[in-house]
Coordinates of C-alpha atoms in Angstrom, one line a residue:
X169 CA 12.4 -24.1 -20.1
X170 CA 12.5 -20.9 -21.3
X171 CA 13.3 -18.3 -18.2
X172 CA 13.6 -14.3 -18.5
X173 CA 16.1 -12.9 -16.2
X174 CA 17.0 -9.2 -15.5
X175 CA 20.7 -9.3 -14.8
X176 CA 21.5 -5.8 -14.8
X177 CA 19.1 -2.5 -14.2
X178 CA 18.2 -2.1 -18.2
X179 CA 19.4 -5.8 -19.3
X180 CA 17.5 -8.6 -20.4
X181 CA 18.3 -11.8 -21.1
X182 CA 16.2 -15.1 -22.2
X183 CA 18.4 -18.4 -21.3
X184 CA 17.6 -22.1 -21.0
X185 CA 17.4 -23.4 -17.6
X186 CA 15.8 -26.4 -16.2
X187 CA 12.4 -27.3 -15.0
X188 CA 12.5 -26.5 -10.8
X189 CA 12.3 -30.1 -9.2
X190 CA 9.2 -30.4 -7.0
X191 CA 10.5 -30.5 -3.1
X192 CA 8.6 -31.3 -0.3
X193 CA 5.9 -28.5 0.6
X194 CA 5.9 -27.1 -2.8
X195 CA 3.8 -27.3 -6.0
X196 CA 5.0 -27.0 -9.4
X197 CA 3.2 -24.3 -11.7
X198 CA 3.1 -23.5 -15.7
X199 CA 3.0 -19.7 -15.6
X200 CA 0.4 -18.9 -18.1
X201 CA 0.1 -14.8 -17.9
X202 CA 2.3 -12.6 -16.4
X203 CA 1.3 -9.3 -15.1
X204 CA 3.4 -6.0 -15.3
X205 CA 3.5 -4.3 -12.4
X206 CA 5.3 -1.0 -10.2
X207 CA 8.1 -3.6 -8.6
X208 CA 9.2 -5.2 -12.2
X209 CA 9.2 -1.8 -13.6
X210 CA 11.7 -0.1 -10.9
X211 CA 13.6 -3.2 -11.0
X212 CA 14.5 -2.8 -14.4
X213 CA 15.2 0.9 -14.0
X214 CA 17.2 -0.1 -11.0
X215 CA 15.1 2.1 -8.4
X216 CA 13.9 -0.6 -6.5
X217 CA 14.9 -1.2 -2.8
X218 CA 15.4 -4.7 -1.4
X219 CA 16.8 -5.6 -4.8
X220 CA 19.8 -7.7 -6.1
X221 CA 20.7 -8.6 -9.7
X222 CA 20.4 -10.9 -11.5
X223 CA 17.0 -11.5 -10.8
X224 CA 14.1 -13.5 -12.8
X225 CA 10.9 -10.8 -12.2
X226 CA 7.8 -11.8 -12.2
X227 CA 5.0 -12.0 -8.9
X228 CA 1.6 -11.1 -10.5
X229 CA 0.7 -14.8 -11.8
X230 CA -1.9 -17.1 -13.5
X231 CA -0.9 -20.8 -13.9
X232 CA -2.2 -23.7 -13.8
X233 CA -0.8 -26.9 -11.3
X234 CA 1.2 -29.6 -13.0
X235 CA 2.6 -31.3 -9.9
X236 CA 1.0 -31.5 -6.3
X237 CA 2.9 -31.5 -3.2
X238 CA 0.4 -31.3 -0.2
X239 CA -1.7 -28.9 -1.4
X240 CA -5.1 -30.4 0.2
X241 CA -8.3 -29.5 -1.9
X242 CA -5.9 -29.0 -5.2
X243 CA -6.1 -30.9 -8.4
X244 CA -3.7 -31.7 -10.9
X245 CA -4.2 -28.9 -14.2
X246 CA -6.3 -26.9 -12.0
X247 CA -6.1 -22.6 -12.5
X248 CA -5.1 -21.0 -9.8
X249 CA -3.0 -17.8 -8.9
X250 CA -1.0 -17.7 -5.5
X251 CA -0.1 -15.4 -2.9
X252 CA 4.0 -14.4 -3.8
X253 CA 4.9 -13.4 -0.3
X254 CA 6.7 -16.5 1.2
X255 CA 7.1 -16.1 4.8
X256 CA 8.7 -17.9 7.9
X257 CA 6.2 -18.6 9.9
X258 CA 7.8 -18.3 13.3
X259 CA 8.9 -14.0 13.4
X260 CA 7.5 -11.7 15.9
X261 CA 5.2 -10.7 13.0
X262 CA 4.0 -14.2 11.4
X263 CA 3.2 -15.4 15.2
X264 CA 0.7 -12.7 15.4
X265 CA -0.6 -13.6 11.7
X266 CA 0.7 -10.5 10.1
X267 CA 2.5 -13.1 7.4
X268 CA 2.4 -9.6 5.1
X269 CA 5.1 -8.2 6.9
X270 CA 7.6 -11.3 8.2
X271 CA 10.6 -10.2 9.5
X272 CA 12.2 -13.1 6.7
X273 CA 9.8 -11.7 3.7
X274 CA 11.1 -13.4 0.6
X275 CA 8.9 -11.4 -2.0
X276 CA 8.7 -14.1 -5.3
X277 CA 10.7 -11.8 -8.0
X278 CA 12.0 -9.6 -6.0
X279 CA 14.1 -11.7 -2.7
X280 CA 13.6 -14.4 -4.5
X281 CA 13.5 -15.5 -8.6
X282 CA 9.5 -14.7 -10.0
X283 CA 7.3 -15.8 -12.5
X284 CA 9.1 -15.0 -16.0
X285 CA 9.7 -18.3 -17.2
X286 CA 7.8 -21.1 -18.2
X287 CA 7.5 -23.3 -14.4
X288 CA 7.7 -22.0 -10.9
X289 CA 7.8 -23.6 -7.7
X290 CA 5.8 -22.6 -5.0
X291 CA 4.8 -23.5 -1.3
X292 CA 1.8 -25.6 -1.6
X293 CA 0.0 -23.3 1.7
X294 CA 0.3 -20.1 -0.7
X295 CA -2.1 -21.8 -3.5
X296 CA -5.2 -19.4 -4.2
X297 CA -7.6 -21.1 -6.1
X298 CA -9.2 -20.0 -9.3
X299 CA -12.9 -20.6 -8.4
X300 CA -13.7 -20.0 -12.3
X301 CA -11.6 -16.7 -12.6
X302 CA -10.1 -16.5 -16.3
X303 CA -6.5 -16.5 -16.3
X304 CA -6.3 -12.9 -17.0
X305 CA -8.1 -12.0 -13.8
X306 CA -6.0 -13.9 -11.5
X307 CA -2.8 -12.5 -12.6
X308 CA -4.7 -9.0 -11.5
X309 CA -5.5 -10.2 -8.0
X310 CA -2.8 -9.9 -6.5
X311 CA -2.2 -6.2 -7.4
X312 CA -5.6 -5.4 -6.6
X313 CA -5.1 -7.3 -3.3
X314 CA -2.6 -4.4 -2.4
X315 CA -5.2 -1.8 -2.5
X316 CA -7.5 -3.7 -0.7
X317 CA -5.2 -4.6 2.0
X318 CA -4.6 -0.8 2.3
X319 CA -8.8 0.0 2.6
X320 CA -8.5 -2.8 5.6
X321 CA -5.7 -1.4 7.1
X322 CA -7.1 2.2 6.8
X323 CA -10.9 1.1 8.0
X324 CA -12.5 2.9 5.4
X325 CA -15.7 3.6 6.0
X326 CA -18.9 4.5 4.4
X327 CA -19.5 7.8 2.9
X328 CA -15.9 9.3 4.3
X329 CA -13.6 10.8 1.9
X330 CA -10.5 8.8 0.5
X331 CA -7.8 10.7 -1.0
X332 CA -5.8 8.2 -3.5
X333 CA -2.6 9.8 -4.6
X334 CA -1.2 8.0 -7.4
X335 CA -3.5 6.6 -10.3
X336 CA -1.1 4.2 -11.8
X337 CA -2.2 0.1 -11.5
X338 CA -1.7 -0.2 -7.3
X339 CA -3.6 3.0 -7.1
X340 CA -6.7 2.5 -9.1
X341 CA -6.8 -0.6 -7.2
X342 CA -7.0 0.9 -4.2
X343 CA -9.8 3.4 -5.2
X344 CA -11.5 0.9 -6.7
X345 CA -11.9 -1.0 -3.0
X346 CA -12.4 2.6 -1.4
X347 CA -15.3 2.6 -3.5
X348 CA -16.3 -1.0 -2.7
X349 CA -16.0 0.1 1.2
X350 CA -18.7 2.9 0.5
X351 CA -16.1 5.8 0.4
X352 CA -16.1 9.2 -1.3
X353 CA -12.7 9.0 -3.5
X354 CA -11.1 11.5 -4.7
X355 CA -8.2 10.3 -7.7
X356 CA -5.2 12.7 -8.3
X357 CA -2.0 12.4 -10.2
X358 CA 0.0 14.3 -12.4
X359 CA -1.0 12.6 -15.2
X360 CA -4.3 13.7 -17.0
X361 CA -5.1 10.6 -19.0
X362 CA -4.8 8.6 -16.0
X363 CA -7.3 11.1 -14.2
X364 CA -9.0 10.8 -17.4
X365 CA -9.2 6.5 -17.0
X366 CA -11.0 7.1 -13.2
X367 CA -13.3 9.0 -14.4
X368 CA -14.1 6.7 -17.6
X369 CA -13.5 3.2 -16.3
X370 CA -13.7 3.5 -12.5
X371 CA -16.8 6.5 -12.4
X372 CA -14.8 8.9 -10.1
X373 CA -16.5 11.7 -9.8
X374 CA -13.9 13.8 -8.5
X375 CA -10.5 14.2 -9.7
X376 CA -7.2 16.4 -9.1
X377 CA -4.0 17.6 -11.0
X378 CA -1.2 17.5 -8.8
X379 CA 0.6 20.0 -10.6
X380 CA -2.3 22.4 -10.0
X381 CA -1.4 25.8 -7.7
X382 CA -4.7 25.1 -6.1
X383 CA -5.2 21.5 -5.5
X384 CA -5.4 22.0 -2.0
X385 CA -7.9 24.3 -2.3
X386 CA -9.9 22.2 -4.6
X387 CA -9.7 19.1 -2.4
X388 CA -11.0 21.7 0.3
X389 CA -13.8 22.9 -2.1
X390 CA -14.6 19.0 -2.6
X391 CA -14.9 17.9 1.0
X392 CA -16.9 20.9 2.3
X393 CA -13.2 22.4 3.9
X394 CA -13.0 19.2 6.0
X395 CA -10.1 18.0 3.9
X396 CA -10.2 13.7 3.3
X397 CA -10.1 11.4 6.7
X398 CA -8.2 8.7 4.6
X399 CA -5.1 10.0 2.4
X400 CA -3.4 7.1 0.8
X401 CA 0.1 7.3 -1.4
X402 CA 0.4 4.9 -3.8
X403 CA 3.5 7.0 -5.9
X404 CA 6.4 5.9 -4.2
X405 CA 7.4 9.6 -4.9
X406 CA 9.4 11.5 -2.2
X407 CA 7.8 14.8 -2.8
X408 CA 4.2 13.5 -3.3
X409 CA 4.0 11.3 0.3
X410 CA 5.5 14.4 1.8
X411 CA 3.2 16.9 0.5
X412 CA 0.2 14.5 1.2
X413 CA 0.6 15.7 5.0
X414 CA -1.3 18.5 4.2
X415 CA -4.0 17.2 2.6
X416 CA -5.0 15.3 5.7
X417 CA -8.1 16.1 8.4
X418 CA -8.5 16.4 11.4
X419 CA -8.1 12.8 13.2
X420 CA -7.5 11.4 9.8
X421 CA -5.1 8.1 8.8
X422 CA -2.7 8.7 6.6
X423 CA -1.3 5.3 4.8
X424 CA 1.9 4.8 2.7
X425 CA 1.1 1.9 0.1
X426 CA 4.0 3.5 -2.3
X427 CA 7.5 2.8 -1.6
X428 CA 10.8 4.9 -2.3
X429 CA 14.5 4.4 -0.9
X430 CA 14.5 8.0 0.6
X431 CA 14.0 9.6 4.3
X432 CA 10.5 11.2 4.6
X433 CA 10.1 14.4 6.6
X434 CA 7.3 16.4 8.1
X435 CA 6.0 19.3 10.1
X436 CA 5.6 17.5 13.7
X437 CA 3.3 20.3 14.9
X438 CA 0.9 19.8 11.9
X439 CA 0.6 16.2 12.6
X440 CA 0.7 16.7 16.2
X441 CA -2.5 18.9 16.3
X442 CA -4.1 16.9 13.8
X443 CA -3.9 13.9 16.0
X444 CA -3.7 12.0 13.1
X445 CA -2.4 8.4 12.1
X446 CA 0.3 7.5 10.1
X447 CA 0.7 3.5 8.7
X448 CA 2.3 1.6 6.2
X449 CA 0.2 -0.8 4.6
X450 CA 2.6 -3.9 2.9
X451 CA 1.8 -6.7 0.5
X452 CA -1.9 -8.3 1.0
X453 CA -3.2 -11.3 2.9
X454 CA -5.0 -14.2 2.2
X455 CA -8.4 -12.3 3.2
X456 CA -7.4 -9.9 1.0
X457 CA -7.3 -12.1 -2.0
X458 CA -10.1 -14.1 -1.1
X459 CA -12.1 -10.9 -1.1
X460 CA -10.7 -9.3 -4.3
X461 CA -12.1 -12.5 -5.6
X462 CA -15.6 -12.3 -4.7
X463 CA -15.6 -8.5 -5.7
X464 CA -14.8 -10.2 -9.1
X465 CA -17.1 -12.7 -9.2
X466 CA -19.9 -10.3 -7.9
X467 CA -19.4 -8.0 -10.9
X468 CA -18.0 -5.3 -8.5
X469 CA -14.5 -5.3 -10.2
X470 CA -14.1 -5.4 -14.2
X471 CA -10.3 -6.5 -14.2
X472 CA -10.5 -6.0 -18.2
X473 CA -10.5 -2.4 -17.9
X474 CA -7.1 -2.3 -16.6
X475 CA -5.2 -4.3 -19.4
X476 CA -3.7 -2.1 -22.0
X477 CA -1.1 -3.8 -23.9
X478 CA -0.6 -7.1 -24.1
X479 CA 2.4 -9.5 -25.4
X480 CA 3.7 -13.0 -25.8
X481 CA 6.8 -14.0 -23.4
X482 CA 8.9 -13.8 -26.3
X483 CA 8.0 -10.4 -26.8
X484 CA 8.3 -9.5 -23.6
X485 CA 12.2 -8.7 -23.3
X486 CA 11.8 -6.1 -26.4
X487 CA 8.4 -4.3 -25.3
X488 CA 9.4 -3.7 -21.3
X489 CA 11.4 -1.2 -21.8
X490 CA 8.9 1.1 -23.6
X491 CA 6.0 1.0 -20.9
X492 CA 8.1 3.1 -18.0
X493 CA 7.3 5.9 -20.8
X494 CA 4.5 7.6 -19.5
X495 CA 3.5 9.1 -23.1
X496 CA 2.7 5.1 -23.9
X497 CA -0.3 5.0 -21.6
X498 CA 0.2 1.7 -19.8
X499 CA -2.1 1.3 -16.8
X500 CA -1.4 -2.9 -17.2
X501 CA 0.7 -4.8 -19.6
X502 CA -0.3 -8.9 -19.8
X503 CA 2.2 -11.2 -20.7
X504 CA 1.1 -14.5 -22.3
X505 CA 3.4 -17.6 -21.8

């Protein structure tokens, strides 16, 4: 088969290898799209913690099942996606059903070799099924699953204000299930055709420029001077998460969704008096992808507004490098295989 691999931060490489053998527990999948997201991105710039080369990328996926191995309720050639978190099942953490965050993660493309190649083997319990989804929308679950982990672990709630910081493909996911929960979002970024896209696509009424002098002022003009109850990062940049701390209320939660390899700092007494709550939020669960699903199927979510550029796997080595340019205006590249 036909199998991508990133061998060194900024290398590509197509090779031949052979089909994965179905072992017990596992299911064997033809890939048929392959999202772009944040992690493949960083990978191949070689910013990404956690991360070894070579390396096969590759975790936001559509397929459909050619072999069954215990996968109860499965049929052969039915669409599915599948949740790429592969965890132990007997850690501190998967004991208490937070599989999300198992002590042993094996993220699939980044622990572990991904989706960029023509078959993948998978445990047969991380199967998600299709329920009529085109394949284009389930290789978007899963990133849209991170955001709404991060509304669940922040309990949202209605009519509160949600600061998003970060309008990039995790981020307008997770405004787009702040607005599910009933919040009042607020989208900023740096980037003004991204602000541009939440106000467009997503009907964000209110909007920042990071790079403005007066942001915090505006986002104090916005909330009435209360300043947002929920602040989430989804940048994974050291200077935005730590200048997000003073965007935060009173008795707010402040969540970390983006990730970068760096120390964080803070003023303790500002937190302190704020009483406020600081999380990470990590991968997504099953619940979460079950309900980025109905959101789907209820209309709530239109996953074709976040595909901008699209390819054919044998494209894909040639086009990747081009989309960590801002000025090309990729919110989500789809590969087809």
């Amino acid at each position: 088969m036909r199998t991508l691999v990133c061998t060194t931060p900024g290398q590509f490489d197509y090779q031949d290898t052979a089909v994965p053998t179905l072992t017990e527990g596992h299911s064997l999948l033809k890939i048929q799209r392959i999202g772009i997201c944040g992690t493949d991105l960083h990978a191949f710039e070689g910013t990404q913690p956690y991360f070894q080369y070579p390396r096969i990328l590759g975790h936001e996926l559509a397929a459909t099942i050619e072999e069954l191995g215990a996968a109860q309720g499965f049929e052969k050639g039915e669409a599915v996606t599948f949740i790429p978190y592969f965890h132990c099942g007997t850690c501190i953490a998967c004991r208490r059903g937070k599989f999300n965050c198992c002590v042993q993660m094996q993220v699939c493309g980044v622990h572990v070799d991904g989706g960029m190649r023509e078959y993948l083997s998978v445990p047969s319990h991380s199967l998600i099924k299709g329920q009529g989804l085109g394949f284009d929308e389930l290789a978007l679950v899963e990133p849209l699953a991170i955001g709404a982990h991060s509304i669940r672990r922040a309990a949202v709630e209605p009519r509160e204000w949600v600061l998003v910081i970060g309008a990039g493909p995790i981020g307008l996911g997770i405004i787009e299930f702040a607005r599910i929960a009933g919040a009042n979002v607020i989208a900023m970024d740096v980037n003004q055709r991204r602000l541009q896209f939440c106000k467009d696509q997503l009907k964000i009424e209110h909007t920042v420029d990071a790079t403005k002098a007066d942001a915090k002022e505006q986002i104090a003009t916005i909330t009435n001077n209360d300043m947002p109850t929920v602040v989430i990062d989804a940048t994974g940049n050291l200077r935005a998460i730590e200048g997000a701390f003073n965007y935060l209320a009173h008795g707010g939660r402040y969540v970390m969704v983006g990730l970068q390899k760096e120390n964080i700092s803070f003023s303790h007494p500002e937190f302190h008096k704020r009483e406020a709550t600081l999380m990470s939020s990590r991968n997504a669960t099953r619940e979460d992808f079950e309900h980025v699903i109905s959101s789907m199927k209820a209309g709530k979510v239109n996953p074709s507004t976040y595909i901008t550029h699209r390819v054919n796997f044998e494209e894909l080595a040639d086009q990747f490098a081009s989309w960590l340019d801002p000025k090309n205006g990729v919110i989500k590249a789809m590969a087809s295989i």
